[in-house]
Amino acid sequence: MSEKQYMTIDGIPVEINGEKNILELCQKIGVKMPTFCYHSDLSIYGACRMCMVENKWGGIEAACSTPPRAGMEIKTNTERLRRYRKNILELLLANHCRDCTVCENNNKCKLQDLAMRFNIEGVRFPNRAKSTKGEDESSPCISRDAGKCILCGDCVRVCNEIQKVGAIDFAHRGSKMTISTAFGMPLAESPCVGCGQCSAVCPTGAIVVQKNVDRTWAAIYDPNVYVVAQIAPAVRVGIAKELGEPNGFMATGKIFAAMRRMGFNRVFDTTT
């Protein structure tokens, strides 16, 4: 039987039990590490640098890409690290469209959450997002706003590694780098299949699913239109949190009741 191995995080001994990086160990003991580019199902990218930790010699390293070692001692929230993270957030916000109140991801944006967590009350750098970025509304499924992109690469990796489509990737270099389709073609003309997985991992509102809210209300209000809604099986459970119910709750009844009150003429489940 092998001897247990430990490392120290913020003065707490933590057993190493197959974790592939320091970030997983931090999460295991409840340390809420800030990160944009880390997803356990995707490859390690290490681009955002928000999860940097400080070792006992004063060096800093990315928690997501550093494997734990027995005897290692790190701190996750020193004054130096806090200044470092605030500076990163300011630089991201300087290149980010900050129309938060009309953003699809308002109150659900990781950049917004971290800016509040680190008490960002002003940005020292000029905002250049609107003059250099643009929107792509060509797809009937996905809406892209490059002015809100922070180049975390989550969308690129999920499209390539999980969906195996490769519709988007990094283009250009340095300050001109962006996420783009091949040759900058509209998303509707790319190999994109409209799965929406890129929007699911995007930490900001740079990629969102098309809502068609205005068209739906117009149809409901039109007395000459008979409106029918078809609910996919996954929606019955996936929407539970939005309805104030616990994860896993079967919300079919609430969905049907709400949609009938909205004015839908008929609502039915695809499983029936």
PDB file of N, CA and C in Angstrom, residues 207-254:
ATOM      1  N   ILE A 207     -20.711  34.773 -27.335  1.00  0.00           N
ATOM      2  CA  ILE A 207     -21.443  33.799 -28.145  1.00  0.00           C
ATOM      3  C   ILE A 207     -22.690  33.397 -27.366  1.00  0.00           C
ATOM      4  N   VAL A 208     -23.852  33.653 -27.936  1.00  0.00           N
ATOM      5  CA  VAL A 208     -25.118  33.301 -27.280  1.00  0.00           C
ATOM      6  C   VAL A 208     -26.031  32.621 -28.291  1.00  0.00           C
ATOM      7  N   VAL A 209     -27.007  31.893 -27.772  1.00  0.00           N
ATOM      8  CA  VAL A 209     -27.998  31.246 -28.621  1.00  0.00           C
ATOM      9  C   VAL A 209     -29.030  32.281 -29.044  1.00  0.00           C
ATOM     10  N   GLN A 210     -29.412  32.257 -30.326  1.00  0.00           N
ATOM     11  CA  GLN A 210     -30.436  33.163 -30.814  1.00  0.00           C
ATOM     12  C   GLN A 210     -31.744  32.935 -30.058  1.00  0.00           C
ATOM     13  N   LYS A 211     -32.351  34.011 -29.591  1.00  0.00           N
ATOM     14  CA  LYS A 211     -33.550  33.886 -28.765  1.00  0.00           C
ATOM     15  C   LYS A 211     -34.857  34.018 -29.552  1.00  0.00           C
ATOM     16  N   ASN A 212     -34.902  34.884 -30.537  1.00  0.00           N
ATOM     17  CA  ASN A 212     -36.131  35.124 -31.306  1.00  0.00           C
ATOM     18  C   ASN A 212     -37.311  35.519 -30.411  1.00  0.00           C
ATOM     19  N   VAL A 213     -37.011  36.231 -29.338  1.00  0.00           N
ATOM     20  CA  VAL A 213     -38.055  36.604 -28.382  1.00  0.00           C
ATOM     21  C   VAL A 213     -39.097  37.520 -29.017  1.00  0.00           C
ATOM     22  N   ASP A 214     -38.637  38.558 -29.726  1.00  0.00           N
ATOM     23  CA  ASP A 214     -39.573  39.516 -30.315  1.00  0.00           C
ATOM     24  C   ASP A 214     -40.492  38.851 -31.342  1.00  0.00           C
ATOM     25  N   ARG A 215     -39.937  37.958 -32.167  1.00  0.00           N
ATOM     26  CA  ARG A 215     -40.748  37.255 -33.161  1.00  0.00           C
ATOM     27  C   ARG A 215     -41.792  36.367 -32.489  1.00  0.00           C
ATOM     28  N   THR A 216     -41.400  35.749 -31.366  1.00  0.00           N
ATOM     29  CA  THR A 216     -42.339  34.878 -30.654  1.00  0.00           C
ATOM     30  C   THR A 216     -43.503  35.672 -30.068  1.00  0.00           C
ATOM     31  N   TRP A 217     -43.199  36.807 -29.416  1.00  0.00           N
ATOM     32  CA  TRP A 217     -44.271  37.627 -28.856  1.00  0.00           C
ATOM     33  C   TRP A 217     -45.182  38.181 -29.958  1.00  0.00           C
ATOM     34  N   ALA A 218     -44.582  38.547 -31.080  1.00  0.00           N
ATOM     35  CA  ALA A 218     -45.398  39.067 -32.194  1.00  0.00           C
ATOM     36  C   ALA A 218     -46.384  38.007 -32.680  1.00  0.00           C
ATOM     37  N   ALA A 219     -45.922  36.743 -32.734  1.00  0.00           N
ATOM     38  CA  ALA A 219     -46.807  35.661 -33.162  1.00  0.00           C
ATOM     39  C   ALA A 219     -47.901  35.406 -32.137  1.00  0.00           C
ATOM     40  N   ILE A 220     -47.551  35.483 -30.845  1.00  0.00           N
ATOM     41  CA  ILE A 220     -48.546  35.260 -29.792  1.00  0.00           C
ATOM     42  C   ILE A 220     -49.639  36.330 -29.831  1.00  0.00           C
ATOM     43  N   TYR A 221     -49.220  37.575 -30.083  1.00  0.00           N
ATOM     44  CA  TYR A 221     -50.180  38.680 -30.086  1.00  0.00           C
ATOM     45  C   TYR A 221     -51.014  38.749 -31.368  1.00  0.00           C
ATOM     46  N   ASP A 222     -50.601  38.024 -32.398  1.00  0.00           N
ATOM     47  CA  ASP A 222     -51.312  38.062 -33.670  1.00  0.00           C
ATOM     48  C   ASP A 222     -52.538  37.143 -33.595  1.00  0.00           C
ATOM     49  N   PRO A 223     -53.771  37.686 -33.660  1.00  0.00           N
ATOM     50  CA  PRO A 223     -54.979  36.842 -33.537  1.00  0.00           C
ATOM     51  C   PRO A 223     -55.160  35.879 -34.704  1.00  0.00           C
ATOM     52  N   ASN A 224     -54.426  36.109 -35.797  1.00  0.00           N
ATOM     53  CA  ASN A 224     -54.551  35.241 -36.966  1.00  0.00           C
ATOM     54  C   ASN A 224     -53.540  34.096 -36.968  1.00  0.00           C
ATOM     55  N   VAL A 225     -52.726  34.033 -35.922  1.00  0.00           N
ATOM     56  CA  VAL A 225     -51.696  32.993 -35.854  1.00  0.00           C
ATOM     57  C   VAL A 225     -52.021  32.026 -34.725  1.00  0.00           C
ATOM     58  N   TYR A 226     -52.023  30.740 -35.037  1.00  0.00           N
ATOM     59  CA  TYR A 226     -52.223  29.692 -34.024  1.00  0.00           C
ATOM     60  C   TYR A 226     -50.833  29.248 -33.566  1.00  0.00           C
ATOM     61  N   VAL A 227     -50.487  29.544 -32.313  1.00  0.00           N
ATOM     62  CA  VAL A 227     -49.120  29.333 -31.824  1.00  0.00           C
ATOM     63  C   VAL A 227     -49.005  28.000 -31.094  1.00  0.00           C
ATOM     64  N   VAL A 228     -48.041  27.189 -31.526  1.00  0.00           N
ATOM     65  CA  VAL A 228     -47.794  25.882 -30.929  1.00  0.00           C
ATOM     66  C   VAL A 228     -46.342  25.825 -30.464  1.00  0.00           C
ATOM     67  N   ALA A 229     -46.116  25.319 -29.263  1.00  0.00           N
ATOM     68  CA  ALA A 229     -44.752  25.167 -28.738  1.00  0.00           C
ATOM     69  C   ALA A 229     -44.440  23.696 -28.556  1.00  0.00           C
ATOM     70  N   GLN A 230     -43.254  23.309 -28.982  1.00  0.00           N
ATOM     71  CA  GLN A 230     -42.806  21.930 -28.823  1.00  0.00           C
ATOM     72  C   GLN A 230     -41.618  21.926 -27.871  1.00  0.00           C
ATOM     73  N   ILE A 231     -41.731  21.203 -26.752  1.00  0.00           N
ATOM     74  CA  ILE A 231     -40.719  21.207 -25.703  1.00  0.00           C
ATOM     75  C   ILE A 231     -39.852  19.955 -25.810  1.00  0.00           C
ATOM     76  N   ALA A 232     -38.557  20.137 -25.984  1.00  0.00           N
ATOM     77  CA  ALA A 232     -37.637  18.998 -26.023  1.00  0.00           C
ATOM     78  C   ALA A 232     -37.514  18.386 -24.626  1.00  0.00           C
ATOM     79  N   PRO A 233     -37.275  17.082 -24.527  1.00  0.00           N
ATOM     80  CA  PRO A 233     -37.214  16.415 -23.212  1.00  0.00           C
ATOM     81  C   PRO A 233     -36.217  17.035 -22.241  1.00  0.00           C
ATOM     82  N   ALA A 234     -35.037  17.427 -22.717  1.00  0.00           N
ATOM     83  CA  ALA A 234     -34.003  17.957 -21.820  1.00  0.00           C
ATOM     84  C   ALA A 234     -34.425  19.270 -21.165  1.00  0.00           C
ATOM     85  N   VAL A 235     -35.291  20.032 -21.848  1.00  0.00           N
ATOM     86  CA  VAL A 235     -35.726  21.323 -21.318  1.00  0.00           C
ATOM     87  C   VAL A 235     -36.510  21.154 -20.026  1.00  0.00           C
ATOM     88  N   ARG A 236     -37.247  20.066 -19.909  1.00  0.00           N
ATOM     89  CA  ARG A 236     -38.088  19.848 -18.728  1.00  0.00           C
ATOM     90  C   ARG A 236     -37.270  19.860 -17.446  1.00  0.00           C
ATOM     91  N   VAL A 237     -36.026  19.393 -17.512  1.00  0.00           N
ATOM     92  CA  VAL A 237     -35.145  19.359 -16.342  1.00  0.00           C
ATOM     93  C   VAL A 237     -34.182  20.548 -16.354  1.00  0.00           C
ATOM     94  N   GLY A 238     -33.681  20.904 -17.552  1.00  0.00           N
ATOM     95  CA  GLY A 238     -32.667  21.953 -17.659  1.00  0.00           C
ATOM     96  C   GLY A 238     -33.145  23.322 -17.208  1.00  0.00           C
ATOM     97  N   ILE A 239     -34.451  23.565 -17.298  1.00  0.00           N
ATOM     98  CA  ILE A 239     -34.989  24.884 -16.967  1.00  0.00           C
ATOM     99  C   ILE A 239     -35.388  24.999 -15.489  1.00  0.00           C
ATOM    100  N   ALA A 240     -35.222  23.925 -14.743  1.00  0.00           N
ATOM    101  CA  ALA A 240     -35.681  23.902 -13.348  1.00  0.00           C
ATOM    102  C   ALA A 240     -35.095  25.042 -12.520  1.00  0.00           C
ATOM    103  N   LYS A 241     -33.806  25.302 -12.655  1.00  0.00           N
ATOM    104  CA  LYS A 241     -33.156  26.354 -11.864  1.00  0.00           C
ATOM    105  C   LYS A 241     -33.760  27.717 -12.155  1.00  0.00           C
ATOM    106  N   GLU A 242     -34.071  27.988 -13.437  1.00  0.00           N
ATOM    107  CA  GLU A 242     -34.665  29.270 -13.803  1.00  0.00           C
ATOM    108  C   GLU A 242     -36.057  29.453 -13.203  1.00  0.00           C
ATOM    109  N   LEU A 243     -36.703  28.343 -12.879  1.00  0.00           N
ATOM    110  CA  LEU A 243     -38.042  28.396 -12.299  1.00  0.00           C
ATOM    111  C   LEU A 243     -38.018  28.299 -10.774  1.00  0.00           C
ATOM    112  N   GLY A 244     -36.812  28.388 -10.203  1.00  0.00           N
ATOM    113  CA  GLY A 244     -36.684  28.362  -8.750  1.00  0.00           C
ATOM    114  C   GLY A 244     -36.766  26.988  -8.137  1.00  0.00           C
ATOM    115  N   GLU A 245     -36.540  25.949  -8.951  1.00  0.00           N
ATOM    116  CA  GLU A 245     -36.611  24.577  -8.457  1.00  0.00           C
ATOM    117  C   GLU A 245     -35.207  23.968  -8.366  1.00  0.00           C
ATOM    118  N   PRO A 246     -35.025  22.918  -7.578  1.00  0.00           N
ATOM    119  CA  PRO A 246     -33.702  22.290  -7.449  1.00  0.00           C
ATOM    120  C   PRO A 246     -33.298  21.570  -8.736  1.00  0.00           C
ATOM    121  N   ASN A 247     -31.999  21.352  -8.902  1.00  0.00           N
ATOM    122  CA  ASN A 247     -31.488  20.624 -10.062  1.00  0.00           C
ATOM    123  C   ASN A 247     -32.116  19.228 -10.117  1.00  0.00           C
ATOM    124  N   GLY A 248     -32.530  18.831 -11.311  1.00  0.00           N
ATOM    125  CA  GLY A 248     -33.137  17.518 -11.486  1.00  0.00           C
ATOM    126  C   GLY A 248     -34.642  17.513 -11.379  1.00  0.00           C
ATOM    127  N   PHE A 249     -35.239  18.653 -11.016  1.00  0.00           N
ATOM    128  CA  PHE A 249     -36.696  18.729 -10.886  1.00  0.00           C
ATOM    129  C   PHE A 249     -37.360  18.657 -12.258  1.00  0.00           C
ATOM    130  N   MET A 250     -38.387  17.834 -12.375  1.00  0.00           N
ATOM    131  CA  MET A 250     -39.128  17.712 -13.630  1.00  0.00           C
ATOM    132  C   MET A 250     -40.155  18.838 -13.706  1.00  0.00           C
ATOM    133  N   ALA A 251     -39.866  19.859 -14.524  1.00  0.00           N
ATOM    134  CA  ALA A 251     -40.661  21.094 -14.523  1.00  0.00           C
ATOM    135  C   ALA A 251     -41.725  21.133 -15.612  1.00  0.00           C
ATOM    136  N   THR A 252     -42.134  19.989 -16.130  1.00  0.00           N
ATOM    137  CA  THR A 252     -43.099  19.957 -17.237  1.00  0.00           C
ATOM    138  C   THR A 252     -44.369  20.735 -16.924  1.00  0.00           C
ATOM    139  N   GLY A 253     -44.958  20.502 -15.774  1.00  0.00           N
ATOM    140  CA  GLY A 253     -46.200  21.169 -15.422  1.00  0.00           C
ATOM    141  C   GLY A 253     -46.058  22.675 -15.354  1.00  0.00           C
ATOM    142  N   LYS A 254     -44.964  23.144 -14.758  1.00  0.00           N
ATOM    143  CA  LYS A 254     -44.738  24.587 -14.649  1.00  0.00           C
ATOM    144  C   LYS A 254     -44.526  25.219 -16.031  1.00  0.00           C
TER     145      LYS A 254
END
